[in-house]
Amino acid sequence: GQNIDQPTEMTATEGAIVQINCTYQTSGFNGLFWYQQHAGEAPTFLSYNVLDGLEEKGRFSSFLSRSKGYSYLLLKELQMKDSASYLCAVRFPNSGNTPLVFGKGTRLSVIA
Amino acid sequence: GAVVSQHPSRVICKSGTSVKIECRSLDFQATTMFWYRQFPKQSLMLMATSNEGSKATYEQGVEKDKFLINHASLTLSTLTVTSAHPEDSSFYICSARVAGKETQYFGPGTRLLVL
């Protein structure tokens, strides 16, 4: 089966660092994605991990451990505009047209 | 990045009517498009996978006769909600994947309200 877990809500202060965790249980794995979604808008792509380790892209970094079924998204120097939902998504067995399966999302509130 | 458009962005209709939503890949060819639905404060739920020139694959619990999907070309997929009811009110989002690439790109979504 497929199960993706992430915290429902988080709050952090402007300028700080926040880490959003995601765990998954799958019968197959072919990559983990993080998307940002502002209220009423479609998700926008943030990062993609398929190998273990850390991928850094500006203020955002994403980490993956396949053996632990674990990923996190790290946001540095938080800005008010970072207030959004962050969706962890997994692509399952290595098949060309396999869609992404999403977790329920973590709603991040950045406060002054 | 690749651009996906959706039309309309918002639609209000009466119960019992049908609504068609278009999804277009603007600067790439998408052999596969995905349709998701999102209820308030919930995550995206996959409805169906649409392959160009063939029948869509529906997820368990999604009625194929109610949610008609057509993927007639490499840049266009349509979702028709037939005989819509208030419980069909939701945010419908399409997504497309560039051939040979891993990332899925999302359209801006269509907010459907059935009265």
XYZ file of C-alpha atoms in Angstrom:
227
model
C 0.000 0.000 0.000
C 0.873 3.653 -0.074
C 0.940 5.935 2.945
C 2.448 9.409 3.173
C 2.535 11.313 6.466
C 3.423 14.909 7.227
C 2.434 17.297 10.026
C -0.821 19.153 9.498
C 0.286 22.590 10.614
C 3.442 24.445 11.604
C 4.192 27.992 12.656
C 7.552 29.739 12.369
C 8.956 33.232 12.719
C 10.060 35.462 9.866
C 13.808 35.097 9.289
C 13.990 31.719 11.014
C 14.544 28.191 9.666
C 11.825 25.550 9.545
C 11.984 21.850 8.726
C 8.931 20.017 7.400
C 9.131 16.243 7.670
C 7.552 13.603 5.475
C 7.523 9.852 5.955
C 6.245 7.305 3.507
C 5.578 3.592 3.328
C 5.483 2.088 -0.126
C 5.813 -1.126 -1.998
C 7.985 0.668 -4.542
C 9.643 4.045 -4.944
C 10.691 6.202 -7.832
C 11.268 9.675 -6.462
C 9.967 12.158 -3.899
C 8.748 15.649 -4.686
C 7.964 18.751 -2.690
C 5.424 21.282 -3.917
C 4.298 24.621 -2.533
C 0.636 25.542 -2.732
C -0.831 28.896 -1.820
C -4.501 28.977 -0.913
C -6.720 28.686 -3.971
C -3.832 28.113 -6.338
C -2.288 25.085 -7.988
C 0.880 23.502 -6.596
C 4.239 24.732 -7.820
C 7.272 22.473 -8.008
C 10.005 22.968 -5.406
C 12.278 19.940 -5.437
C 12.839 16.367 -6.523
C 14.911 13.696 -4.763
C 15.488 10.210 -6.063
C 18.850 9.440 -4.421
C 19.753 9.722 -0.744
C 21.117 13.037 0.385
C 20.496 16.734 0.370
C 19.453 18.829 -2.619
C 19.899 22.565 -2.144
C 18.166 25.227 -4.184
C 18.469 28.741 -2.813
C 16.577 29.114 0.459
C 15.000 25.684 0.053
C 16.680 22.321 0.592
C 15.255 18.823 0.501
C 16.666 15.672 2.025
C 15.883 12.026 1.336
C 16.676 8.761 3.102
C 15.233 5.868 1.118
C 16.121 3.248 3.736
C 14.145 5.164 6.358
C 11.315 6.241 4.060
C 11.944 9.796 5.187
C 12.327 13.223 3.662
C 12.367 16.776 4.882
C 12.035 20.192 3.329
C 14.171 22.902 4.911
C 13.238 26.537 4.471
C 15.784 29.158 5.490
C 15.436 32.907 6.049
C 11.690 32.599 6.175
C 9.619 35.295 4.546
C 5.967 36.104 5.020
C 5.276 34.958 1.466
C 6.424 31.464 2.443
C 3.133 31.023 4.284
C 1.536 28.232 2.268
C 0.860 24.523 2.254
C 3.801 22.267 1.481
C 2.950 18.993 -0.176
C 5.111 15.894 -0.080
C 4.475 13.588 -3.043
C 5.889 10.232 -4.029
C 6.101 8.491 -7.362
C 5.720 4.781 -6.910
C 6.830 1.848 -9.070
C 9.131 2.616 -11.938
C 6.534 2.837 -14.659
C 6.523 5.546 -17.271
C 3.145 7.079 -16.591
C 2.905 6.673 -12.844
C 1.273 9.717 -11.263
C 2.327 11.401 -8.060
C 0.583 10.467 -4.838
C 0.325 13.320 -2.366
C 0.410 13.588 1.378
C -2.191 15.765 3.061
C 0.119 18.757 3.131
C 1.616 20.866 5.895
C 0.145 24.319 6.352
C 2.976 26.684 7.320
C 2.236 30.040 8.894
C 5.075 32.552 9.022
C 4.605 35.202 11.680
C 6.419 38.457 12.299
C 9.533 25.319 -16.730
C 6.700 23.760 -18.662
C 3.395 25.654 -18.697
C 0.002 24.065 -18.230
C -3.178 26.069 -18.635
C -6.739 25.320 -17.583
C -10.026 26.817 -18.639
C -12.242 27.992 -17.116
C -10.618 29.098 -13.887
C -13.957 29.298 -12.136
C -17.423 28.022 -12.983
C -20.772 28.108 -11.267
C -23.502 25.860 -12.581
C -26.896 24.518 -11.644
C -27.341 21.014 -10.329
C -27.906 18.532 -13.137
C -25.918 20.368 -15.782
C -22.595 19.282 -17.291
C -19.353 21.198 -17.121
C -16.300 20.793 -19.331
C -12.816 21.714 -18.125
C -9.927 22.010 -20.564
C -6.294 21.369 -19.767
C -3.572 22.374 -22.214
C 0.170 21.963 -22.250
C 1.348 25.186 -23.860
C 4.987 24.631 -24.702
C 5.444 20.880 -24.653
C 3.740 17.676 -25.660
C 2.151 15.694 -22.872
C 1.496 12.072 -23.660
C 0.078 11.694 -20.166
C -2.062 14.065 -18.164
C -3.432 13.563 -14.683
C -6.616 14.922 -13.160
C -6.768 15.678 -9.448
C -9.493 16.952 -7.163
C -8.954 18.902 -3.983
C -11.559 19.629 -1.321
C -11.004 22.502 1.137
C -8.055 21.960 3.472
C -7.386 18.542 2.003
C -4.664 17.296 -0.274
C -4.838 16.483 -3.946
C -6.600 13.244 -4.740
C -5.863 11.604 -8.059
C -8.990 10.991 -10.103
C -7.630 9.569 -13.325
C -4.669 9.222 -15.613
C -5.254 10.279 -19.186
C -3.171 8.940 -22.056
C -3.305 10.501 -25.482
C -5.364 8.427 -27.859
C -6.537 5.842 -25.348
C -9.040 5.430 -22.541
C -8.331 7.055 -19.219
C -7.468 4.998 -16.158
C -9.669 5.892 -13.222
C -8.826 5.587 -9.552
C -10.945 3.446 -7.313
C -14.143 5.213 -6.312
C -14.157 7.630 -9.255
C -17.100 7.076 -11.600
C -15.896 6.995 -15.191
C -19.391 7.676 -16.526
C -19.694 10.794 -14.411
C -16.225 12.185 -15.014
C -15.601 11.858 -18.730
C -12.012 12.333 -19.821
C -10.876 12.871 -23.369
C -7.246 13.221 -24.404
C -7.538 13.729 -28.129
C -4.187 15.385 -28.751
C -0.752 15.689 -27.199
C -1.565 19.130 -25.849
C -5.198 18.893 -24.767
C -7.160 16.854 -22.255
C -10.713 17.587 -21.159
C -12.663 16.590 -18.079
C -16.436 16.729 -18.270
C -18.401 16.541 -15.051
C -21.773 15.182 -16.146
C -24.983 15.863 -14.251
C -23.101 17.808 -11.641
C -24.359 17.887 -8.054
C -23.406 20.111 -5.116
C -21.096 17.424 -3.725
C -19.031 17.731 -6.923
C -18.098 21.270 -5.948
C -14.344 21.223 -5.637
C -11.035 22.449 -7.015
C -10.091 20.436 -10.095
C -6.435 20.487 -11.127
C -4.800 18.919 -14.132
C -1.166 17.987 -14.363
C 1.096 16.987 -17.186
C 4.397 15.285 -17.375
C 7.031 16.076 -19.961
C 8.079 12.949 -21.811
C 11.370 11.671 -20.385
C 11.286 14.010 -17.403
C 10.276 13.257 -13.837
C 8.513 16.446 -12.812
C 4.772 16.927 -13.065
C 3.610 20.449 -13.807
C 0.229 21.638 -12.668
C -2.372 23.833 -14.246
C -3.821 26.754 -12.268
C -6.927 24.768 -11.349
C -10.654 25.167 -11.921
C -12.938 25.983 -9.038
C -16.345 24.403 -9.597
C -19.386 25.418 -7.598
C -22.600 23.503 -8.189
C -25.719 25.170 -6.832
